[in-house]
């Protein structure tokens, strides 16, 4: 039986692996369905990890993380986990090849991915003016004009965040009413740099070799067309959490989850199931930043070491 199984090899999973192995656990396996590194490997520029002054691609940034973990004894199994189940006082990891692996404790760090709008031009300019994270990329548009697509809390909050950095923020939403909380919406309306454009949809994200240059928009009430010039567009229409490993055969969930399908954890990354920890973008209220996911992974590993020590 493993001492610790880590599901997912992004910043949270790798950081958990580092702390678990350096902390003395012997049988630690990280199950990752693809190359370790996580979502950030799809980013062309990463410049907000404290202490790393050099701007790197997400892929280059993450490569040393796995090397460092493997040096301390973390084992990597390239496998997709279908489900994590509870059995007596331990866990069973079910892999997509039907193999089952038992473990005393489990850290789930399967992350997620931002939802895409599938608008024409989105794929072409993804990472070249189209972004899903204002905290990550807002600074690249200092004193420039940007647009935000979305109508929920994230879209409105990130518009307020961007208004502090950019010269203008056009908030585009397909309905006149917003899902965002009234308080957040009021704050956004008081922000002079934010222009509300509703009920509009994006017909096309336009650009050239330098990246995004503008948007073709359609008024969804009267079908009139409009073009605006922007240097960037933030698509903030939701986030898919990879929580399928927590769903049991009868449809119930292994641990308590909130209305967004995120795992409910405390500050030790403990779920309501003893020995089961969740770290990174899969947990409730995750800031969705590499540094935060890494910190969660370290915290979860320290909690797992403590759990195993007290359940010998
Ligand atoms: C385009 C882009 C740009 C970004 N830019 C920045 C930035 O500049 N700065 C910043 O701080 N953050 C940035 N982020 C956010 C950051 O990447 C995430 O917050 C962070 O990667 C979350 O780490 P995680 O380990 O929780 O999850 P993830 O990075 O999502 O890693 C989860 C891992 O689990 C694996 N996995 C999922 N399901 C299974 C399964 N069933 N079995 C086995 N393995 C599984 C996945 O393959 C993946 O490798 C960006 C994100 C994106 C998408």
mmCIF file of C-alpha atoms and ligand atoms in Angstrom:
data_model
loop_
_atom_site.group_PDB
_atom_site.id
_atom_site.type_symbol
_atom_site.label_atom_id
_atom_site.label_comp_id
_atom_site.label_asym_id
_atom_site.label_seq_id
_atom_site.Cartn_x
_atom_site.Cartn_y
_atom_site.Cartn_z
ATOM 1 C CA UNK A 1 0.000 0.000 0.000
ATOM 2 C CA UNK A 2 1.211 3.526 -0.810
ATOM 3 C CA UNK A 3 1.686 6.004 1.997
ATOM 4 C CA UNK A 4 0.460 8.865 -0.189
ATOM 5 C CA UNK A 5 -1.118 9.088 -3.639
ATOM 6 C CA UNK A 6 -1.105 12.471 -5.359
ATOM 7 C CA UNK A 7 -3.569 12.887 -8.222
ATOM 8 C CA UNK A 8 -2.489 15.556 -10.719
ATOM 9 C CA UNK A 9 0.968 16.860 -11.578
ATOM 10 C CA UNK A 10 0.422 20.614 -11.861
ATOM 11 C CA UNK A 11 1.968 23.159 -9.467
ATOM 12 C CA UNK A 12 -0.151 21.870 -6.527
ATOM 13 C CA UNK A 13 0.609 18.176 -7.159
ATOM 14 C CA UNK A 14 4.337 18.699 -7.767
ATOM 15 C CA UNK A 15 4.726 20.922 -4.739
ATOM 16 C CA UNK A 16 2.892 18.317 -2.648
ATOM 17 C CA UNK A 17 5.259 15.658 -4.023
ATOM 18 C CA UNK A 18 8.310 17.696 -3.075
ATOM 19 C CA UNK A 19 7.168 18.336 0.491
ATOM 20 C CA UNK A 20 5.918 14.778 1.034
ATOM 21 C CA UNK A 21 9.139 13.101 -0.098
ATOM 22 C CA UNK A 22 11.477 15.607 1.574
ATOM 23 C CA UNK A 23 9.294 15.240 4.670
ATOM 24 C CA UNK A 24 10.187 11.552 4.925
ATOM 25 C CA UNK A 25 7.273 9.690 3.290
ATOM 26 C CA UNK A 26 8.588 6.642 1.438
ATOM 27 C CA UNK A 27 5.907 5.385 -0.919
ATOM 28 C CA UNK A 28 4.620 8.479 -2.697
ATOM 29 C CA UNK A 29 3.261 8.227 -6.242
ATOM 30 C CA UNK A 30 1.988 11.126 -8.352
ATOM 31 C CA UNK A 31 -0.593 10.031 -10.934
ATOM 32 C CA UNK A 32 -0.622 12.419 -13.884
ATOM 33 C CA UNK A 33 -2.470 11.671 -17.109
ATOM 34 C CA UNK A 34 -0.163 13.763 -19.301
ATOM 35 C CA UNK A 35 3.125 15.586 -18.969
ATOM 36 C CA UNK A 36 3.552 17.071 -15.479
ATOM 37 C CA UNK A 37 3.272 20.862 -15.301
ATOM 38 C CA UNK A 38 -0.451 21.598 -15.438
ATOM 39 C CA UNK A 39 -2.386 24.430 -17.064
ATOM 40 C CA UNK A 40 0.418 26.946 -16.931
ATOM 41 C CA UNK A 41 2.399 24.992 -19.536
ATOM 42 C CA UNK A 42 0.005 26.426 -22.155
ATOM 43 C CA UNK A 43 1.004 29.993 -21.262
ATOM 44 C CA UNK A 44 3.609 31.755 -23.380
ATOM 45 C CA UNK A 45 4.678 34.147 -20.621
ATOM 46 C CA UNK A 46 4.905 33.668 -16.886
ATOM 47 C CA UNK A 47 6.305 36.548 -14.869
ATOM 48 C CA UNK A 48 4.500 36.680 -11.521
ATOM 49 C CA UNK A 49 6.089 33.879 -9.519
ATOM 50 C CA UNK A 50 7.913 35.557 -6.615
ATOM 51 C CA UNK A 51 11.690 35.270 -6.828
ATOM 52 C CA UNK A 52 11.766 34.340 -10.521
ATOM 53 C CA UNK A 53 12.811 37.581 -12.225
ATOM 54 C CA UNK A 54 13.242 36.080 -15.695
ATOM 55 C CA UNK A 55 10.123 35.953 -17.912
ATOM 56 C CA UNK A 56 9.677 32.356 -19.066
ATOM 57 C CA UNK A 57 7.108 30.333 -20.966
ATOM 58 C CA UNK A 58 4.910 28.281 -18.642
ATOM 59 C CA UNK A 59 6.482 25.105 -20.026
ATOM 60 C CA UNK A 60 10.068 26.207 -19.316
ATOM 61 C CA UNK A 61 9.018 27.486 -15.914
ATOM 62 C CA UNK A 62 7.538 24.129 -14.849
ATOM 63 C CA UNK A 63 10.211 21.765 -16.181
ATOM 64 C CA UNK A 64 12.586 22.010 -13.178
ATOM 65 C CA UNK A 65 9.726 21.326 -10.741
ATOM 66 C CA UNK A 66 9.470 17.659 -11.681
ATOM 67 C CA UNK A 67 13.257 17.134 -11.764
ATOM 68 C CA UNK A 68 13.457 18.525 -8.236
ATOM 69 C CA UNK A 69 10.681 16.184 -6.990
ATOM 70 C CA UNK A 70 12.119 13.076 -8.613
ATOM 71 C CA UNK A 71 15.489 13.812 -6.937
ATOM 72 C CA UNK A 72 13.802 13.346 -3.560
ATOM 73 C CA UNK A 73 12.090 10.101 -4.516
ATOM 74 C CA UNK A 74 8.683 11.075 -5.900
ATOM 75 C CA UNK A 75 7.462 8.416 -8.319
ATOM 76 C CA UNK A 76 5.485 9.487 -11.371
ATOM 77 C CA UNK A 77 2.936 7.181 -12.950
ATOM 78 C CA UNK A 78 1.581 8.438 -16.243
ATOM 79 C CA UNK A 79 -2.004 7.326 -15.749
ATOM 80 C CA UNK A 80 -5.471 8.792 -15.705
ATOM 81 C CA UNK A 81 -7.336 8.353 -12.447
ATOM 82 C CA UNK A 82 -11.020 7.578 -12.926
ATOM 83 C CA UNK A 83 -12.099 7.623 -9.312
ATOM 84 C CA UNK A 84 -10.869 7.740 -5.715
ATOM 85 C CA UNK A 85 -12.881 5.546 -3.312
ATOM 86 C CA UNK A 86 -12.855 4.977 0.411
ATOM 87 C CA UNK A 87 -12.335 1.390 1.679
ATOM 88 C CA UNK A 88 -12.163 0.638 5.398
ATOM 89 C CA UNK A 89 -9.684 3.216 6.714
ATOM 90 C CA UNK A 90 -7.754 3.790 3.488
ATOM 91 C CA UNK A 91 -8.344 4.797 -0.155
ATOM 92 C CA UNK A 92 -8.490 3.004 -3.496
ATOM 93 C CA UNK A 93 -7.284 4.805 -6.629
ATOM 94 C CA UNK A 94 -9.037 3.449 -9.726
ATOM 95 C CA UNK A 95 -7.069 3.988 -12.951
ATOM 96 C CA UNK A 96 -8.470 4.158 -16.477
ATOM 97 C CA UNK A 97 -6.836 0.777 -17.264
ATOM 98 C CA UNK A 98 -9.006 -0.736 -14.447
ATOM 99 C CA UNK A 99 -5.955 -1.198 -12.201
ATOM 100 C CA UNK A 100 -6.560 -0.327 -8.535
ATOM 101 C CA UNK A 101 -3.916 1.082 -6.169
ATOM 102 C CA UNK A 102 -4.368 1.417 -2.413
ATOM 103 C CA UNK A 103 -3.086 4.320 -0.375
ATOM 104 C CA UNK A 104 -3.209 5.471 3.261
ATOM 105 C CA UNK A 105 -3.749 9.126 2.291
ATOM 106 C CA UNK A 106 -4.589 11.007 -0.915
ATOM 107 C CA UNK A 107 -4.008 14.544 -2.154
ATOM 108 C CA UNK A 108 -6.216 15.474 -5.112
ATOM 109 C CA UNK A 109 -4.798 18.288 -7.237
ATOM 110 C CA UNK A 110 -6.499 17.805 -10.598
ATOM 111 C CA UNK A 111 -7.011 21.543 -11.194
ATOM 112 C CA UNK A 112 -9.285 22.707 -13.959
ATOM 113 C CA UNK A 113 -9.433 24.901 -17.037
ATOM 114 C CA UNK A 114 -11.018 28.205 -18.015
ATOM 115 C CA UNK A 115 -14.097 27.934 -20.251
ATOM 116 C CA UNK A 116 -13.603 29.128 -23.811
ATOM 117 C CA UNK A 117 -16.140 31.155 -25.780
ATOM 118 C CA UNK A 118 -15.410 29.413 -29.122
ATOM 119 C CA UNK A 119 -15.734 32.789 -30.832
ATOM 120 C CA UNK A 120 -14.003 33.105 -34.230
ATOM 121 C CA UNK A 121 -10.378 34.163 -33.696
ATOM 122 C CA UNK A 122 -10.222 33.031 -30.041
ATOM 123 C CA UNK A 123 -7.969 30.041 -30.731
ATOM 124 C CA UNK A 124 -5.810 32.006 -33.198
ATOM 125 C CA UNK A 125 -5.065 34.772 -30.673
ATOM 126 C CA UNK A 126 -5.138 32.721 -27.447
ATOM 127 C CA UNK A 127 -2.077 33.886 -25.513
ATOM 128 C CA UNK A 128 -1.544 36.675 -28.069
ATOM 129 C CA UNK A 129 -4.134 39.082 -26.751
ATOM 130 C CA UNK A 130 -6.821 36.629 -25.627
ATOM 131 C CA UNK A 131 -6.498 35.683 -21.969
ATOM 132 C CA UNK A 132 -8.535 34.021 -19.257
ATOM 133 C CA UNK A 133 -6.807 35.589 -16.270
ATOM 134 C CA UNK A 134 -6.607 39.307 -15.469
ATOM 135 C CA UNK A 135 -4.374 38.729 -12.426
ATOM 136 C CA UNK A 136 -1.913 36.834 -14.644
ATOM 137 C CA UNK A 137 -1.920 39.010 -17.760
ATOM 138 C CA UNK A 138 -3.475 42.386 -16.870
ATOM 139 C CA UNK A 139 -0.103 44.004 -16.379
ATOM 140 C CA UNK A 140 0.826 43.316 -20.036
ATOM 141 C CA UNK A 141 -1.928 45.826 -20.960
ATOM 142 C CA UNK A 142 -0.820 48.716 -18.748
ATOM 143 C CA UNK A 143 -2.321 51.961 -20.148
ATOM 144 C CA UNK A 144 -3.919 50.062 -23.044
ATOM 145 C CA UNK A 145 -7.550 49.415 -23.953
ATOM 146 C CA UNK A 146 -8.986 45.985 -23.247
ATOM 147 C CA UNK A 147 -12.335 44.200 -23.255
ATOM 148 C CA UNK A 148 -13.809 41.670 -20.835
ATOM 149 C CA UNK A 149 -16.390 39.069 -21.885
ATOM 150 C CA UNK A 150 -18.737 37.783 -19.177
ATOM 151 C CA UNK A 151 -21.449 38.700 -16.737
ATOM 152 C CA UNK A 152 -20.644 36.891 -13.497
ATOM 153 C CA UNK A 153 -18.731 37.942 -10.413
ATOM 154 C CA UNK A 154 -15.347 37.039 -11.913
ATOM 155 C CA UNK A 155 -15.904 39.119 -15.070
ATOM 156 C CA UNK A 156 -17.075 42.169 -13.127
ATOM 157 C CA UNK A 157 -14.413 41.889 -10.385
ATOM 158 C CA UNK A 158 -11.645 41.400 -12.951
ATOM 159 C CA UNK A 159 -12.942 44.442 -14.886
ATOM 160 C CA UNK A 160 -12.506 46.518 -11.730
ATOM 161 C CA UNK A 161 -9.001 45.044 -11.292
ATOM 162 C CA UNK A 162 -8.114 45.850 -14.929
ATOM 163 C CA UNK A 163 -9.470 49.402 -14.635
ATOM 164 C CA UNK A 164 -6.635 50.109 -12.164
ATOM 165 C CA UNK A 165 -4.060 49.137 -14.797
ATOM 166 C CA UNK A 166 -5.556 49.754 -18.251
ATOM 167 C CA UNK A 167 -6.701 53.006 -19.869
ATOM 168 C CA UNK A 168 -10.174 51.608 -20.703
ATOM 169 C CA UNK A 169 -12.123 48.401 -20.058
ATOM 170 C CA UNK A 170 -15.146 47.501 -22.178
ATOM 171 C CA UNK A 171 -17.290 44.943 -20.363
ATOM 172 C CA UNK A 172 -19.274 42.936 -22.909
ATOM 173 C CA UNK A 173 -22.211 40.793 -21.811
ATOM 174 C CA UNK A 174 -24.914 39.084 -23.850
ATOM 175 C CA UNK A 175 -27.691 40.080 -21.430
ATOM 176 C CA UNK A 176 -28.657 43.429 -19.934
ATOM 177 C CA UNK A 177 -28.836 41.843 -16.459
ATOM 178 C CA UNK A 178 -25.638 40.612 -14.805
ATOM 179 C CA UNK A 179 -25.240 37.481 -12.643
ATOM 180 C CA UNK A 180 -22.601 39.301 -10.581
ATOM 181 C CA UNK A 181 -23.606 40.409 -7.078
ATOM 182 C CA UNK A 182 -25.319 43.824 -6.953
ATOM 183 C CA UNK A 183 -22.575 45.205 -4.675
ATOM 184 C CA UNK A 184 -19.814 44.251 -7.137
ATOM 185 C CA UNK A 185 -21.833 45.623 -10.030
ATOM 186 C CA UNK A 186 -22.314 48.948 -8.241
ATOM 187 C CA UNK A 187 -18.544 49.218 -7.663
ATOM 188 C CA UNK A 188 -17.940 48.562 -11.362
ATOM 189 C CA UNK A 189 -20.502 51.176 -12.395
ATOM 190 C CA UNK A 190 -18.704 53.787 -10.298
ATOM 191 C CA UNK A 191 -15.435 53.034 -12.125
ATOM 192 C CA UNK A 192 -15.097 55.675 -14.857
ATOM 193 C CA UNK A 193 -12.787 53.572 -17.015
ATOM 194 C CA UNK A 194 -15.321 50.737 -17.385
ATOM 195 C CA UNK A 195 -17.796 50.964 -20.254
ATOM 196 C CA UNK A 196 -20.709 48.505 -20.191
ATOM 197 C CA UNK A 197 -21.749 47.078 -23.551
ATOM 198 C CA UNK A 198 -24.959 45.014 -23.354
ATOM 199 C CA UNK A 199 -26.654 43.000 -24.770
ATOM 200 C CA UNK A 200 -23.701 42.291 -27.072
ATOM 201 C CA UNK A 201 -21.984 39.166 -28.314
ATOM 202 C CA UNK A 202 -18.591 38.890 -29.997
ATOM 203 C CA UNK A 203 -18.744 37.916 -33.673
ATOM 204 C CA UNK A 204 -14.977 37.828 -34.193
ATOM 205 C CA UNK A 205 -11.717 38.564 -32.419
ATOM 206 C CA UNK A 206 -9.553 40.334 -34.990
ATOM 207 C CA UNK A 207 -5.805 40.793 -35.080
ATOM 208 C CA UNK A 208 -2.556 40.743 -36.989
ATOM 209 C CA UNK A 209 0.950 39.386 -36.454
ATOM 210 C CA UNK A 210 1.319 41.495 -33.307
ATOM 211 C CA UNK A 211 -1.813 39.995 -31.697
ATOM 212 C CA UNK A 212 -5.353 41.205 -31.022
ATOM 213 C CA UNK A 213 -6.300 44.553 -32.554
ATOM 214 C CA UNK A 214 -10.082 44.692 -32.162
ATOM 215 C CA UNK A 215 -13.472 43.007 -31.903
ATOM 216 C CA UNK A 216 -16.480 42.684 -34.187
ATOM 217 C CA UNK A 217 -19.598 42.859 -32.015
ATOM 218 C CA UNK A 218 -23.300 42.264 -32.547
ATOM 219 C CA UNK A 219 -26.127 43.845 -30.592
ATOM 220 C CA UNK A 220 -28.254 40.827 -29.671
ATOM 221 C CA UNK A 221 -31.477 42.851 -29.488
ATOM 222 C CA UNK A 222 -31.438 44.711 -32.814
ATOM 223 C CA UNK A 223 -28.654 42.710 -34.595
ATOM 224 C CA UNK A 224 -26.687 45.869 -35.437
ATOM 225 C CA UNK A 225 -22.929 45.432 -35.852
ATOM 226 C CA UNK A 226 -20.151 47.429 -34.250
ATOM 227 C CA UNK A 227 -16.347 47.291 -34.204
ATOM 228 C CA UNK A 228 -14.120 48.353 -31.341
ATOM 229 C CA UNK A 229 -10.331 48.612 -31.113
ATOM 230 C CA UNK A 230 -8.742 46.781 -28.177
ATOM 231 C CA UNK A 231 -5.279 45.376 -27.482
ATOM 232 C CA UNK A 232 -6.576 42.485 -25.414
ATOM 233 C CA UNK A 233 -9.710 40.553 -24.537
ATOM 234 C CA UNK A 234 -10.250 38.667 -21.284
ATOM 235 C CA UNK A 235 -12.692 35.769 -21.651
ATOM 236 C CA UNK A 236 -14.125 35.309 -18.159
ATOM 237 C CA UNK A 237 -17.182 33.140 -18.678
ATOM 238 C CA UNK A 238 -16.456 30.417 -16.146
ATOM 239 C CA UNK A 239 -14.051 27.710 -15.043
ATOM 240 C CA UNK A 240 -14.375 23.922 -15.376
ATOM 241 C CA UNK A 241 -13.045 22.107 -12.299
ATOM 242 C CA UNK A 242 -11.647 18.617 -12.843
ATOM 243 C CA UNK A 243 -13.627 16.977 -10.040
ATOM 244 C CA UNK A 244 -14.639 13.723 -11.739
ATOM 245 C CA UNK A 245 -12.277 11.620 -9.580
ATOM 246 C CA UNK A 246 -14.357 12.580 -6.549
ATOM 247 C CA UNK A 247 -17.651 11.366 -8.065
ATOM 248 C CA UNK A 248 -18.616 7.903 -6.816
ATOM 249 C CA UNK A 249 -20.332 5.131 -8.781
ATOM 250 C CA UNK A 250 -23.714 6.016 -7.203
ATOM 251 C CA UNK A 251 -23.333 9.714 -8.155
ATOM 252 C CA UNK A 252 -22.459 10.882 -4.647
ATOM 253 C CA UNK A 253 -19.223 12.762 -3.968
ATOM 254 C CA UNK A 254 -16.347 11.396 -1.890
ATOM 255 C CA UNK A 255 -16.066 14.630 0.102
ATOM 256 C CA UNK A 256 -18.165 17.733 0.641
ATOM 257 C CA UNK A 257 -18.249 20.082 -2.362
ATOM 258 C CA UNK A 258 -19.776 23.514 -2.926
ATOM 259 C CA UNK A 259 -22.313 24.615 -5.568
ATOM 260 C CA UNK A 260 -19.490 25.141 -8.112
ATOM 261 C CA UNK A 261 -18.216 21.572 -7.751
ATOM 262 C CA UNK A 262 -15.127 22.694 -5.840
ATOM 263 C CA UNK A 263 -13.957 20.690 -2.824
ATOM 264 C CA UNK A 264 -14.570 22.277 0.558
ATOM 265 C CA UNK A 265 -11.335 22.380 2.557
ATOM 266 C CA UNK A 266 -10.002 24.087 5.663
ATOM 267 C CA UNK A 267 -6.718 25.984 5.952
ATOM 268 C CA UNK A 268 -4.839 22.642 6.242
ATOM 269 C CA UNK A 269 -6.334 21.554 2.897
ATOM 270 C CA UNK A 270 -8.241 18.850 4.803
ATOM 271 C CA UNK A 271 -11.598 17.766 3.405
ATOM 272 C CA UNK A 272 -14.320 16.380 5.658
ATOM 273 C CA UNK A 273 -12.900 12.873 4.995
ATOM 274 C CA UNK A 274 -9.885 12.054 7.215
ATOM 275 C CA UNK A 275 -6.795 11.376 5.069
ATOM 276 C CA UNK A 276 -8.233 13.089 1.968
ATOM 277 C CA UNK A 277 -6.770 16.454 1.027
ATOM 278 C CA UNK A 278 -7.505 18.749 -1.932
ATOM 279 C CA UNK A 279 -5.076 21.417 -3.189
ATOM 280 C CA UNK A 280 -4.905 24.023 -5.947
ATOM 281 C CA UNK A 281 -7.563 25.161 -8.416
ATOM 282 C CA UNK A 282 -9.922 22.310 -7.462
ATOM 283 C CA UNK A 283 -10.511 23.672 -3.996
ATOM 284 C CA UNK A 284 -13.085 26.275 -2.982
ATOM 285 C CA UNK A 285 -12.028 29.937 -3.212
ATOM 286 C CA UNK A 286 -8.790 29.082 -5.068
ATOM 287 C CA UNK A 287 -7.107 32.284 -6.324
ATOM 288 C CA UNK A 288 -6.093 30.324 -9.461
ATOM 289 C CA UNK A 289 -2.453 31.329 -9.385
ATOM 290 C CA UNK A 290 0.619 29.102 -9.576
ATOM 291 C CA UNK A 291 2.078 30.467 -6.351
ATOM 292 C CA UNK A 292 -1.180 29.765 -4.497
ATOM 293 C CA UNK A 293 -1.536 26.245 -5.933
ATOM 294 C CA UNK A 294 2.069 25.483 -4.946
ATOM 295 C CA UNK A 295 1.446 26.744 -1.416
ATOM 296 C CA UNK A 296 -1.683 24.585 -1.177
ATOM 297 C CA UNK A 297 0.289 21.538 -2.304
ATOM 298 C CA UNK A 298 2.947 22.108 0.363
ATOM 299 C CA UNK A 299 0.280 22.620 3.037
ATOM 300 C CA UNK A 300 -1.594 19.479 1.978
ATOM 301 C CA UNK A 301 1.607 17.402 2.068
ATOM 302 C CA UNK A 302 2.491 18.603 5.574
ATOM 303 C CA UNK A 303 -1.061 17.758 6.696
ATOM 304 C CA UNK A 304 -0.802 14.324 5.044
ATOM 305 C CA UNK A 305 2.494 13.603 6.833
ATOM 306 C CA UNK A 306 0.835 14.519 10.113
ATOM 307 C CA UNK A 307 -2.186 12.325 9.304
ATOM 308 C CA UNK A 308 -0.046 9.287 8.438
ATOM 309 C CA UNK A 309 2.097 9.775 11.566
ATOM 310 C CA UNK A 310 -0.996 9.728 13.777
ATOM 311 C CA UNK A 311 -2.616 6.725 12.063
ATOM 312 C CA UNK A 312 0.250 4.238 12.185
HETATM 313 C C1 LIG B 1 -3.355 30.178 -20.246
HETATM 314 C C2 LIG B 1 -3.130 30.296 -18.756
HETATM 315 C C3 LIG B 1 -2.247 31.254 -18.280
HETATM 316 C C4 LIG B 1 -2.015 31.359 -16.907
HETATM 317 N N1 LIG B 1 -1.122 32.282 -16.469
HETATM 318 C C5 LIG B 1 -0.799 32.340 -15.168
HETATM 319 C C6 LIG B 1 0.197 33.249 -14.706
HETATM 320 O O1 LIG B 1 0.781 34.020 -15.486
HETATM 321 N N2 LIG B 1 0.485 33.248 -13.379
HETATM 322 C C7 LIG B 1 -0.152 32.417 -12.480
HETATM 323 O O2 LIG B 1 0.189 32.448 -11.299
HETATM 324 N N3 LIG B 1 -1.104 31.557 -12.903
HETATM 325 C C8 LIG B 1 -1.443 31.497 -14.202
HETATM 326 N N4 LIG B 1 -2.421 30.632 -14.639
HETATM 327 C C9 LIG B 1 -3.165 29.836 -13.635
HETATM 328 C C10 LIG B 1 -2.347 28.605 -13.166
HETATM 329 O O3 LIG B 1 -1.890 27.901 -14.292
HETATM 330 C C11 LIG B 1 -3.201 27.706 -12.281
HETATM 331 O O4 LIG B 1 -3.725 28.442 -11.191
HETATM 332 C C12 LIG B 1 -2.381 26.537 -11.721
HETATM 333 O O5 LIG B 1 -1.783 25.809 -12.770
HETATM 334 C C13 LIG B 1 -3.244 25.597 -10.892
HETATM 335 O O6 LIG B 1 -2.450 24.512 -10.495
HETATM 336 P P1 LIG B 1 -3.086 23.121 -10.063
HETATM 337 O O7 LIG B 1 -1.928 22.234 -9.759
HETATM 338 O O8 LIG B 1 -4.116 23.328 -9.044
HETATM 339 O O9 LIG B 1 -3.890 22.573 -11.336
HETATM 340 P P2 LIG B 1 -3.473 22.359 -12.876
HETATM 341 O O10 LIG B 1 -2.378 23.258 -13.274
HETATM 342 O O11 LIG B 1 -4.751 22.410 -13.618
HETATM 343 O O12 LIG B 1 -2.895 20.866 -12.902
HETATM 344 C C14 LIG B 1 -3.749 19.763 -12.741
HETATM 345 C C15 LIG B 1 -3.071 18.546 -13.347
HETATM 346 O O13 LIG B 1 -3.864 17.402 -13.041
HETATM 347 C C16 LIG B 1 -3.897 16.561 -14.186
HETATM 348 N N5 LIG B 1 -5.132 15.778 -14.119
HETATM 349 C C17 LIG B 1 -6.406 16.257 -14.194
HETATM 350 N N6 LIG B 1 -7.285 15.232 -14.055
HETATM 351 C C18 LIG B 1 -6.545 14.107 -13.908
HETATM 352 C C19 LIG B 1 -6.893 12.730 -13.729
HETATM 353 N N7 LIG B 1 -8.175 12.313 -13.679
HETATM 354 N N8 LIG B 1 -5.904 11.818 -13.602
HETATM 355 C C20 LIG B 1 -4.597 12.219 -13.649
HETATM 356 N N9 LIG B 1 -4.211 13.506 -13.825
HETATM 357 C C21 LIG B 1 -5.182 14.435 -13.941
HETATM 358 C C22 LIG B 1 -3.870 17.517 -15.370
HETATM 359 O O14 LIG B 1 -3.360 16.856 -16.530
HETATM 360 C C23 LIG B 1 -2.944 18.615 -14.876
HETATM 361 O O15 LIG B 1 -1.601 18.377 -15.231
HETATM 362 C C24 LIG B 1 -2.687 30.500 -15.988
HETATM 363 C C25 LIG B 1 -3.591 29.543 -16.479
HETATM 364 C C26 LIG B 1 -3.819 29.436 -17.846
HETATM 365 C C27 LIG B 1 -4.788 28.400 -18.360
#
